[in-house]
XYZ file of C-alpha atoms in Angstrom:
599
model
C 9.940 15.510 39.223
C 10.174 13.390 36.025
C 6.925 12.086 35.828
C 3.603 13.593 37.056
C 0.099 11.206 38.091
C -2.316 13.350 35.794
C -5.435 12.634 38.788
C -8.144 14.357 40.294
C -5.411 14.491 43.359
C -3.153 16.308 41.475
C -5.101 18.810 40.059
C -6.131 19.569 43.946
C -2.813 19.708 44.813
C -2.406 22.425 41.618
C -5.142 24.655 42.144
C -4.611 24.329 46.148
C -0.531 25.612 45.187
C -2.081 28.734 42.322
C -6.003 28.199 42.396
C -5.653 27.203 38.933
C -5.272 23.708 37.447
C -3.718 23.086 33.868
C -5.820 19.810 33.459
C -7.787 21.030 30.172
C -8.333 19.849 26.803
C -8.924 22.770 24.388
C -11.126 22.155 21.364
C -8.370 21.322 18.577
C -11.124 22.379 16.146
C -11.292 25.739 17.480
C -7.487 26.314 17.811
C -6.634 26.066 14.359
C -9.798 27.668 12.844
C -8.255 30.909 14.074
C -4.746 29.894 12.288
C -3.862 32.271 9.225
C -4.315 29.896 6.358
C -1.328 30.686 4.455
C 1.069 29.391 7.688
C 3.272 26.333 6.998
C 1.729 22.725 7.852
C 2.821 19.628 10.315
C 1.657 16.225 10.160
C 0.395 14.648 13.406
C -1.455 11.896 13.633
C -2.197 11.775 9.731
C -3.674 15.514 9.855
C -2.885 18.628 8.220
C -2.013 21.012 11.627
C -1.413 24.556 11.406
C 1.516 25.970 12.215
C 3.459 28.949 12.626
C 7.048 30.613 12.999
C 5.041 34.366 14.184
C 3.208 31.614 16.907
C 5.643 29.071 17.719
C 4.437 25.580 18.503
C 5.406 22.785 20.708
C 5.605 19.414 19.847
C 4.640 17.162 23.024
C 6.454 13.423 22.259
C 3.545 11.680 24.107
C 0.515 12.091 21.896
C 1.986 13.404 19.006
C 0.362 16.747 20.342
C 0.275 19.905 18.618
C 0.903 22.825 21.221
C 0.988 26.210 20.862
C 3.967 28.644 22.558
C 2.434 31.734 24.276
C 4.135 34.912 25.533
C 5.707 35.290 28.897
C 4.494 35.880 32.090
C 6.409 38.938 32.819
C 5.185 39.960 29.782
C 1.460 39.231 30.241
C 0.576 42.859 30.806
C 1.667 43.463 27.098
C -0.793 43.968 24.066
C -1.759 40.663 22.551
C -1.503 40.195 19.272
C -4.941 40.086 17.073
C -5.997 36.817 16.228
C -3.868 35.273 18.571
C -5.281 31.233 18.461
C -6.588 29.198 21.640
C -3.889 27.105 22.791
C -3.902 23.121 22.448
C -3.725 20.948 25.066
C -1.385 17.903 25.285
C -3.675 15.645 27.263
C -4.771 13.791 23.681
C -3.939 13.629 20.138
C -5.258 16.706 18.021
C -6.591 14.024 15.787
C -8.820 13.369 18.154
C -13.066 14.019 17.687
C -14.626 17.515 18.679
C -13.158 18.151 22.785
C -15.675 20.535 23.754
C -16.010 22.997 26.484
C -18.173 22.508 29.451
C -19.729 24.949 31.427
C -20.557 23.115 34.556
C -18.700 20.181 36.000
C -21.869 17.985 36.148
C -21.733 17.384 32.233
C -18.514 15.273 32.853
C -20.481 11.738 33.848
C -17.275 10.642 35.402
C -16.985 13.343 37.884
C -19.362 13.422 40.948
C -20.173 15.739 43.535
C -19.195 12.670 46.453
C -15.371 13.084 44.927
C -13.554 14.686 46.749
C -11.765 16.830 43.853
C -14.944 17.947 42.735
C -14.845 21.920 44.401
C -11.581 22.204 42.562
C -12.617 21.182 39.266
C -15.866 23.158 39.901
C -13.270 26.166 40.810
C -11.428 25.951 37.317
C -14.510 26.099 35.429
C -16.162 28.923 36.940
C -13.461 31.193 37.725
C -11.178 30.686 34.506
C -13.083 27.981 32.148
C -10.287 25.709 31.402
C -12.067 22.389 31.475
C -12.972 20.592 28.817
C -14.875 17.288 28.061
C -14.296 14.828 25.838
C -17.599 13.650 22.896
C -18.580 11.265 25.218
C -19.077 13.431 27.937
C -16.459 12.085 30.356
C -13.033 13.900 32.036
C -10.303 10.903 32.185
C -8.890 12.431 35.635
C -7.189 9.271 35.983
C -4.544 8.930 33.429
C -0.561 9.408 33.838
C 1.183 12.290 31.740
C 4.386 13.495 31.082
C 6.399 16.511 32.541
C 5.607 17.675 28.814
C 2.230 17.283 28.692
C 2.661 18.902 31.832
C 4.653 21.639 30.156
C 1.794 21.900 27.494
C -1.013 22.272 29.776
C 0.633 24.886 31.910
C 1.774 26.611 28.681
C -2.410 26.826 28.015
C -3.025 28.368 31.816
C -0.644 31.046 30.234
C -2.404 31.610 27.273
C -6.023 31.607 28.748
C -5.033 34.528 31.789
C -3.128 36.336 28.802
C -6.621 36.428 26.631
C -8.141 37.440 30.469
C -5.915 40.252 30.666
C -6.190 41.068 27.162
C -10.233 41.352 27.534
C -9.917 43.749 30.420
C -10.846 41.146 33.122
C -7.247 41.317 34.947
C -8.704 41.601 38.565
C -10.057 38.056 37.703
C -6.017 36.930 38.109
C -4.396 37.592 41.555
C -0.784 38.535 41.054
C -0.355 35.529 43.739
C -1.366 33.227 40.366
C 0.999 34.994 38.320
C 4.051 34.771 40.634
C 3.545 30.927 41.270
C 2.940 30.560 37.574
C 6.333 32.288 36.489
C 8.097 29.874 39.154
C 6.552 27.329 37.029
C 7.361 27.912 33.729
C 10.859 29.129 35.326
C 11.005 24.931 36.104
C 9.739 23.516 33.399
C 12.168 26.090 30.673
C 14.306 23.081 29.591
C 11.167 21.012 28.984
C 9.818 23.997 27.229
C 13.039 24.550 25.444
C 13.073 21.085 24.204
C 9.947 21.377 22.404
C 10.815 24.446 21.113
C 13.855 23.353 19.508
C 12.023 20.193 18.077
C 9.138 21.973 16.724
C 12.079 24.300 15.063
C 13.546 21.330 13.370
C 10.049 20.082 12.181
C 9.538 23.413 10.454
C 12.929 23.450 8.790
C 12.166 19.978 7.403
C 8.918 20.541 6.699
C 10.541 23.799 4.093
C 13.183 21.671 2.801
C 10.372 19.006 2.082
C 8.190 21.573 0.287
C 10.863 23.096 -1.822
C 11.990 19.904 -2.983
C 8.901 18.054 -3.397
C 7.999 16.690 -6.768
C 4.584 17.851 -7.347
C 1.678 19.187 -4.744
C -0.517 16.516 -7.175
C 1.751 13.913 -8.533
C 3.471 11.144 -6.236
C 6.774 9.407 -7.927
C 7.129 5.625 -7.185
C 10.051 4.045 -8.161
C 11.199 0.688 -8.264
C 14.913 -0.672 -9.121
C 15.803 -4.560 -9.838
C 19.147 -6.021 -10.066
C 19.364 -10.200 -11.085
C 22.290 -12.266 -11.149
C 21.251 -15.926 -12.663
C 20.993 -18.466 -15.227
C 21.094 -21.614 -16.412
C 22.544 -24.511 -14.242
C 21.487 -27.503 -16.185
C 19.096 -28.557 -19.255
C 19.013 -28.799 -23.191
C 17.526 -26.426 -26.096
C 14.388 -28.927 -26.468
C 14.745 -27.516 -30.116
C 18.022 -28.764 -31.057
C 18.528 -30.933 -27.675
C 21.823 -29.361 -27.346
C 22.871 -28.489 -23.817
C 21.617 -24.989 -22.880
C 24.445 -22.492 -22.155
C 25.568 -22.405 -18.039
C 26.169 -18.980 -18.638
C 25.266 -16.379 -15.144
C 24.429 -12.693 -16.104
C 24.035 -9.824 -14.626
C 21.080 -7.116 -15.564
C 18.397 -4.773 -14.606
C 15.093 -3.790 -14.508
C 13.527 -0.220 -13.701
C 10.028 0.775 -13.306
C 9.044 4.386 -12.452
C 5.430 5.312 -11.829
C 3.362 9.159 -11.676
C 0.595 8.573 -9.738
C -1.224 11.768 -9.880
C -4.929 12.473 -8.307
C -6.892 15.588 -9.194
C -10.080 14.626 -6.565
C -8.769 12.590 -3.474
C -10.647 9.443 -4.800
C -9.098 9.360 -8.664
C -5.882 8.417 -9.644
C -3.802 8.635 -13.601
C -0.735 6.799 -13.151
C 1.752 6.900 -16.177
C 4.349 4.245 -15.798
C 7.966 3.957 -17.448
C 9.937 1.361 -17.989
C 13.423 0.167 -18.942
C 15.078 -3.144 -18.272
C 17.919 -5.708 -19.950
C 16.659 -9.212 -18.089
C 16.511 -11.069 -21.298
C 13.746 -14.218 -21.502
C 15.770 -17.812 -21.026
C 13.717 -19.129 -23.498
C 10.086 -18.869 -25.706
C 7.996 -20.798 -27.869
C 10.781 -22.248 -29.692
C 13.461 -19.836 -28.915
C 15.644 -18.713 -26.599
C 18.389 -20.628 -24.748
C 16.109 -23.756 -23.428
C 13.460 -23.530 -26.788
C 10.429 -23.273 -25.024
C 8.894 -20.774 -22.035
C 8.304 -23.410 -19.201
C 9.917 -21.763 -16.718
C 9.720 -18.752 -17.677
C 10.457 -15.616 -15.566
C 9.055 -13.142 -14.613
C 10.559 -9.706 -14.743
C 11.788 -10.178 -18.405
C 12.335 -6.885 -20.693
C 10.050 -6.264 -23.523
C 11.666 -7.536 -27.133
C 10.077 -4.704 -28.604
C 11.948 -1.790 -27.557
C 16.350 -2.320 -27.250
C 17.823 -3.064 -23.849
C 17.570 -0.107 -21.159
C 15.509 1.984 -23.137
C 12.741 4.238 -21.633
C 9.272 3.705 -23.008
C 6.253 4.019 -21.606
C 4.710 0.996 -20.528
C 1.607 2.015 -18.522
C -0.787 4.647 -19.207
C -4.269 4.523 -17.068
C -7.164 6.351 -15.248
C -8.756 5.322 -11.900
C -11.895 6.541 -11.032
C -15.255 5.548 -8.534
C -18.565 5.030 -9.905
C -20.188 5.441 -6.858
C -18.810 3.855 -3.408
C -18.726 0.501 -5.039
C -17.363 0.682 -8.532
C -13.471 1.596 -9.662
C -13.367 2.029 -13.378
C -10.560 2.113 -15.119
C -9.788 3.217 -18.605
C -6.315 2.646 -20.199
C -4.527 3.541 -23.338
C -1.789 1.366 -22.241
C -2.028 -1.461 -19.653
C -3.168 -5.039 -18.553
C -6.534 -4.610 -16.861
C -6.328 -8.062 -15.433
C -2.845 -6.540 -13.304
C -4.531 -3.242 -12.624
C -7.185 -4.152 -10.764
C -5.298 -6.907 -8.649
C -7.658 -9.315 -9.869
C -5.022 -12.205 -9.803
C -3.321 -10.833 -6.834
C -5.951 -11.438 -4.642
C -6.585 -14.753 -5.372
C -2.297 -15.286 -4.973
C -0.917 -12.585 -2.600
C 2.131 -14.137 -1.598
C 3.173 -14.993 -4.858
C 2.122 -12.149 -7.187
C 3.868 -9.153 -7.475
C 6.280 -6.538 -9.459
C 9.927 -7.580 -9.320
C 8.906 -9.263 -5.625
C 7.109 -12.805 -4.344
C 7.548 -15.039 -6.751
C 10.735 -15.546 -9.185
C 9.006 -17.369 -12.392
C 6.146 -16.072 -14.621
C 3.724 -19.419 -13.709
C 4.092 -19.101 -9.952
C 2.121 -15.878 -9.843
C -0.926 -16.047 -12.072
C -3.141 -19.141 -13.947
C -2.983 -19.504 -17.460
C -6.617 -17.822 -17.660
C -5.003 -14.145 -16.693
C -2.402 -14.348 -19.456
C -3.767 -14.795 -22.768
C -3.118 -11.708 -24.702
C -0.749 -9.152 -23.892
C -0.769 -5.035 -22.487
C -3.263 -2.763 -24.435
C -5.694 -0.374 -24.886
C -9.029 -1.236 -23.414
C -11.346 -0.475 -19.972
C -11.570 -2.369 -16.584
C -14.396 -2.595 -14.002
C -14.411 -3.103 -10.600
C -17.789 -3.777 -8.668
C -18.723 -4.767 -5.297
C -21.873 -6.332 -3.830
C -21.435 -5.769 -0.013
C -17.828 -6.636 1.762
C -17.909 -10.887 0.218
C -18.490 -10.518 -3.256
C -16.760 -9.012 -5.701
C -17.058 -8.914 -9.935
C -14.139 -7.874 -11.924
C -14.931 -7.125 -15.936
C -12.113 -6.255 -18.353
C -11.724 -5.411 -21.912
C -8.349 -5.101 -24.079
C -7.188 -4.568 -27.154
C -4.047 -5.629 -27.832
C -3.145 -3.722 -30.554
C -6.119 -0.771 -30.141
C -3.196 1.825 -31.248
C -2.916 -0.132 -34.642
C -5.100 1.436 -37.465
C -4.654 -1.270 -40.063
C -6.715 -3.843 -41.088
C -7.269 -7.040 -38.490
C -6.454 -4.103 -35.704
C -8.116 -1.644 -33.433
C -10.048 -1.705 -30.739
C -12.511 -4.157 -31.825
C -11.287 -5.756 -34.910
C -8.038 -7.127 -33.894
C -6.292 -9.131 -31.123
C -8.220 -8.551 -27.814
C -8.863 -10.130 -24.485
C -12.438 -9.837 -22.804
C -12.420 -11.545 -18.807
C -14.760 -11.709 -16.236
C -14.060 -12.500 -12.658
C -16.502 -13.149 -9.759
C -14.360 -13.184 -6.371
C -16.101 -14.706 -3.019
C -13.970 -13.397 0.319
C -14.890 -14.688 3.752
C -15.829 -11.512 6.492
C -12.100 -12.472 8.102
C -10.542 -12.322 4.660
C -8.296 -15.609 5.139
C -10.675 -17.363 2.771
C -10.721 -16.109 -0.906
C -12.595 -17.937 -3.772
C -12.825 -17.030 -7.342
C -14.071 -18.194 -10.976
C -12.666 -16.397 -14.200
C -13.777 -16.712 -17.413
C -11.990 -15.129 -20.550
C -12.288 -15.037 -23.867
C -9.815 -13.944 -26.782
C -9.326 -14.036 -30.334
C -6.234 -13.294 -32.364
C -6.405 -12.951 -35.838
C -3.746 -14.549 -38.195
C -0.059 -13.339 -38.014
C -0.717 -10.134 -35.620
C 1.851 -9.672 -32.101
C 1.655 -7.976 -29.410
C 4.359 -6.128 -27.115
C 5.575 -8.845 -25.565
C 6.392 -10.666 -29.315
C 3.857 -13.090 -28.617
C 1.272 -14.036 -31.371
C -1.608 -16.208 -29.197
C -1.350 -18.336 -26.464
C -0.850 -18.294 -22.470
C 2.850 -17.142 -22.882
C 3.954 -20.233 -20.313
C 4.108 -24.205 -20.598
C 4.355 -26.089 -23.812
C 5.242 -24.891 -27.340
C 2.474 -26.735 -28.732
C 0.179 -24.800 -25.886
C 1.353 -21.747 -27.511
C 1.087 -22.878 -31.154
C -1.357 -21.405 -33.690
C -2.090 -22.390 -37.521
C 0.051 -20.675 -39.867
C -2.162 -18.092 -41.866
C -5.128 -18.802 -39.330
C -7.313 -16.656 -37.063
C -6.903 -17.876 -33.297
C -10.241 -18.012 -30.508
C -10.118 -19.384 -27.278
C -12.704 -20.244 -23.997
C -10.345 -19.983 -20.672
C -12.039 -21.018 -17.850
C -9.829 -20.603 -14.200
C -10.706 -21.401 -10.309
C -8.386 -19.961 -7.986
C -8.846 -20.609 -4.180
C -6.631 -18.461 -1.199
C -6.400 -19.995 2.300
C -4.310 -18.301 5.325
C -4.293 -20.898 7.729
C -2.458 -18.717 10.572
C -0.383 -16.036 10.483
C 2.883 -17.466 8.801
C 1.236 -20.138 7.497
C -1.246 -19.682 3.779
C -2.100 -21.897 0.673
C -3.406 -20.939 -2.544
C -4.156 -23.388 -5.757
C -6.102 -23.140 -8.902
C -6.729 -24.874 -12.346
C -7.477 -23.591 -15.583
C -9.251 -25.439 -18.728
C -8.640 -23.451 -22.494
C -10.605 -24.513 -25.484
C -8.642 -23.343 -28.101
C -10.248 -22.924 -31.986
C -7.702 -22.664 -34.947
C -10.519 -21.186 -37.352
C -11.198 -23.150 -40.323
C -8.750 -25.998 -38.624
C -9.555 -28.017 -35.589
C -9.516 -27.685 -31.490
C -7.258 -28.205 -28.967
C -7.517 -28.637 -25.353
C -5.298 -27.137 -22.761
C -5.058 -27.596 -19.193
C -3.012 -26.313 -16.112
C -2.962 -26.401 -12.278
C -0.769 -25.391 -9.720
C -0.604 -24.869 -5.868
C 1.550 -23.185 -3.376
C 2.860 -23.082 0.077
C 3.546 -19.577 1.876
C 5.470 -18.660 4.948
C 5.209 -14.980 5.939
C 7.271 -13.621 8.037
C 9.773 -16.454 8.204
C 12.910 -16.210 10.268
C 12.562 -12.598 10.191
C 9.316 -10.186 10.323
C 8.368 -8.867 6.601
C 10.496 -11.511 5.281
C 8.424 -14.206 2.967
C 9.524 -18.039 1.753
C 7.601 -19.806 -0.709
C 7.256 -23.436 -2.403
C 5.198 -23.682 -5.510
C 4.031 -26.824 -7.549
C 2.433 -26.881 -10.682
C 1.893 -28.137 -14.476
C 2.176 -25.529 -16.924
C -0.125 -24.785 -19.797
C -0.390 -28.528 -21.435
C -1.662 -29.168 -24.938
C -3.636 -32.572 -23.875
C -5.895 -32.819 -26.720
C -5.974 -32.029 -31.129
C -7.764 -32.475 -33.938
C -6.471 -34.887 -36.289
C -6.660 -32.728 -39.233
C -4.297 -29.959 -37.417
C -0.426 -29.600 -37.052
C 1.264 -27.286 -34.785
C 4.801 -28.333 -35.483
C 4.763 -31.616 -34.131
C 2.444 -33.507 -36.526
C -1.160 -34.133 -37.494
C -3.235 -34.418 -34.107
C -0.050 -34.815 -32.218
C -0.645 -32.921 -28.289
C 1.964 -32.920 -25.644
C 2.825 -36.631 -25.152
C 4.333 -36.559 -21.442
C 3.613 -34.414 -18.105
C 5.965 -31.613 -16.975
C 6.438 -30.219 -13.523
C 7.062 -26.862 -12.582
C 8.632 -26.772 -8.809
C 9.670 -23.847 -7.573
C 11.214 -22.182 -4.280
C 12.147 -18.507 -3.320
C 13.212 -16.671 -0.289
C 12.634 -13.097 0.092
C 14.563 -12.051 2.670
C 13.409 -8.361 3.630
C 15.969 -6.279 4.199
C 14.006 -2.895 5.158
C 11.105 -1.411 4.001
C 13.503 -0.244 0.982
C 15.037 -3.523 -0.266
C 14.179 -6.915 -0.506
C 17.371 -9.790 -1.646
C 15.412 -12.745 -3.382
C 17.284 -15.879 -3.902
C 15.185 -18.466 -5.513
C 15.386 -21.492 -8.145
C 13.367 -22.974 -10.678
C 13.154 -26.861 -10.924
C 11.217 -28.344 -14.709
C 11.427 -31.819 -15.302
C 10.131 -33.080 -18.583
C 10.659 -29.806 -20.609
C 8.277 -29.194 -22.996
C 5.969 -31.892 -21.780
C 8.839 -34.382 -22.928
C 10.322 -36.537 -21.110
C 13.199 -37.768 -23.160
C 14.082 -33.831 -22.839
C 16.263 -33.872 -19.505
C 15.567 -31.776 -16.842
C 16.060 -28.047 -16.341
C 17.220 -25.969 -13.450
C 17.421 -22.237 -13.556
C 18.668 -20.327 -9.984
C 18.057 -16.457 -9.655
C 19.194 -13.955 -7.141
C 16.572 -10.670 -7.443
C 17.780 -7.763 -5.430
C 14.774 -5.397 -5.410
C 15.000 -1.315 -4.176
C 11.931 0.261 -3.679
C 11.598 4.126 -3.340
């Protein structure tokens, strides 16, 4: 017999065979109250279960079920053992709500005195109490088990006549019971044996696991990128020489500490090291300007491969509602996911999209990683308001530095999500000043690090302010299927000089799950950060009042082909024409193959 119909027939058939039935559920809550605390654990079913190698336990494939090994029949006359637990019962999870005991059968509402297995179930709870109900008062006679939830539930008949003999009430057992019972574990031993061994092997991982683990508090995350890419056609819009077809080879490594001292707080300290040097900058680089700029580029301030720490923040709740966090080191904007939301399928760390301007609207990147605070509130399940302050260089004690006297970035972000959560909605609003001649980590002085080099121009010996407003819209219109746009407006103040206006926009296509579950394609569109507008009276490098003459387009395309759960192979290219908003510039075309491990 393979398989067994758990049903009111069968336990008739069971009690009618050794006027006992193993059809209980034991209260899991009970069971492993009376476990010594300092036992080993096991997982199942995402809780913390007791365990034992004094009391062995079974492991019943099913449910995931906890069960507990009890002695011998033959040996049931023996002493037991002080504090020796209630056994659990394989008919549902241990995860599962409060299973309490009944002590008539008329508290089970689906059992009535017209079925015809009523006596017997009636029987087992007077004569032995080995019936249990479930919270909402019913039995669930009717479900099919396995010959190991079998196993389990005779394995608790054992343990409830051992704890009869054990309390002096052996005349309540007739040695008929015992005798059919021993034939019965006799023919279920390999199913027995099975569990046994399995439960063994969970233990032995379970030590290996604690001996080796890196901290009872502190979880590592680590993340590993490889790129092989370049250049495959376009000038230096500086000296409109052709750029160099060159293909490299480098790396990228991020590892993360995320360590929680509550349950609901985290401090995560994050390292970083990398090589992936930028294809170009405001007026640098191999194409002269940052349109198309990507994303997973080392820092210039520290040399290639070298440790630092890039990341240093704490995560806490204000209440159900509010996550605050404070960092000495970060970009509050990319802590709290507040462009991520708006553009899930194309923001991300060394994943989603391949270029810099795919993931995020100008309005998120003025300014650069700091020192500063970021809040998090929510009014009911829609709406959502996202505040952050940095300082760019808060670490910096000289003059135009600090926390609130030099280069800083203060955003605010009010986020509308529909109750399915395929419709996301959002206005941002930043403001940031930079005085004259200060940088950042990145290198970068002002500006929104992406599109033109006039964008990202400032007034030689002049303090820097600007107004960036952003919408951002998400749409999922099925399952494989999402779109997400936005556009963003900067009023930009060269103090003492002039304005400047600068606009962008940009919208994208999504395909989860395309040609392969977890894998992801994308097609993005856009126009980078464009200088459209100047004061007459101001130069940025291209003459008095001179803006960006022509329109550039950014087109992009990536798959992310998702190998396992581990690693993810991203080819993907990067299309500009008009570089650097010119259009005598010819066009550029950088393609990039991201291998990303993930542990």
């Amino acid at each position: 017999m393979s398989i067994v119909r758990w049903d009111s027939r069968f336990a008739f058939c069971l009690l009618f065979l050794l006027d006992i039935s193993i059809i209980l559920v034991i209260n899991p809550a009970k069971s492993q109250a009376n476990i010594p605390a300092s036992t080993a654990s096991i997982v199942s079913n995402s809780k913390i279960v007791p365990a034992s190698r004094q009391l062995p336990v079974f492991y019943a494939d099913r449910n995931n079920t906890v069960v507990e090994q009890v002695t011998p029949v033959s040996q049931l006359l023996s002493p037991v053992p002080k504090g020796l637990p209630t056994p659990l019962s394989s008919a549902r999870p241990v995860s599962n709500p409060a299973i309490e005991q009944v002590t008539s059968v008329s508290q089970l509402s689906d059992i009535k005195p017209t079925d015809w297995a009523f006596q017997a179930l009636q029987s087992l709870v007077e004569r032995y109490g080995v019936i249990a109900g479930y919270p909402n008062q019913t039995f669930q006679g009717n479900r099919a088990m396995t010959r190991y939830e079998f196993a389990a539930g005779l394995n608790a008949a054992l343990a409830r006549i051992n704890e009869l003999v054990s309390a002096g009430t052996s005349d309540l057992v007739r040695k008929e019971d015992l005798e059919t019972l021993q034939k019965l574990q006799n023919q279920f031993a390999p199913e027995l044996a099975q569990l046994r061994g399995r439960v063994d092997s969970l233990e032995t991982r379970t030590a290996v696991l604690q001996a080796q683990q890196f901290s009872t508090t502190t979880k590592l995350v680590g993340q590993v990128e490889t790129v092989i890419g370049g250049v495959v056609a376009g000038n230096n819009v500086v000296t409109k020489q052709p750029a160099p077809h060159n293909f490299t080879f480098q790396d990228a490594v991020t590892l993360k500490l995320n360590t929680s001292f509550n349950g609901t707080d985290q401090l995560r300290v994050t390292l970083g090291a990398g090589n992936i040097t930028s294809l170009g900058g405001t007026r640098s680089g191999l194409l002269g300007t940052s349109d198309g700029k990507t994303s997973d580029n080392a820092s210039p301030s520290f040399p290639n491969n070298q440790l630092y720490v890039s990341g240093v923040r704490y995560r806490y709740l204000l209440g159900s509602d509010t996550a605050i966090n404070v960092f000495a080191q970060s970009d509050g904007a990319f802590e709290l996911g507040l462009s991520g939301t708006i553009n899930p399928y194309f923001e991300g760390s060394a994943a989603n999209g391949i270029s810099r301007y795919s993931r995020r609207n100008m309005v998120y990147d003025y300014g650069d990683t700091g020192a500063g605070v970021a809040i998090l509130h929510n009014f009911g399940k829609q709406l959502e308001l996202g505040l952050e302050y940095t300082s760019i260089n808060g670490n910096n004690p000289t003059d135009n530095n600090g926390l609130f006297e030099g280069r800083y970035v203060a955003l605010g972000q009010l986020l509308y999500s529909s109750p399915k959560k395929n419709l996301r909605l959002a206005l941002t609003y930043a403001n940031t000043y930079s005085p004259a001649n200060t940088t950042g980590l990145s290198g970068t002085n002002f500006g929104p690090v992406i599109g033109s080099n006039l964008a990202n121009s400032t007034v030689a010996g002049k303090g820097t302010l600007a107004n960036t407003y952003g919408a951002e819209a998400f749409y999922r219109i099925t399952p494989s299927l999402a779109i997400n746009g936005w556009v963003g407006y900067s009023a930009h103040r060269y103090l003492g000089s002039g304005d400047a206006d600068v606009w962008d926009w940009g919208a994208g296509l999504a395909f989860p799950d395309l040609f392969q579950k977890g894998s992801l394609g994308g097609i993005f569109v856009g126009m980078e950060p464009k200088l459209t507008s100047l004061s007459p009276n101001v130069n940025l490098g291209n003459g008095n009042g001179i803006a960006d003459k022509d329109t550039s387009l950014h087109i992009e395309g990536f798959y992310q082909y998702q190998v396992n759960d581990n690693i993810a192979i991203t080819p993907g290219v990067i299309w500009i024409t008009a570089p650097d908003f010119n259009a005598s510039n010819p066009d550029s075309v950088v393609v990039w193959l991201r291998t990303t491990f993930k542990f």
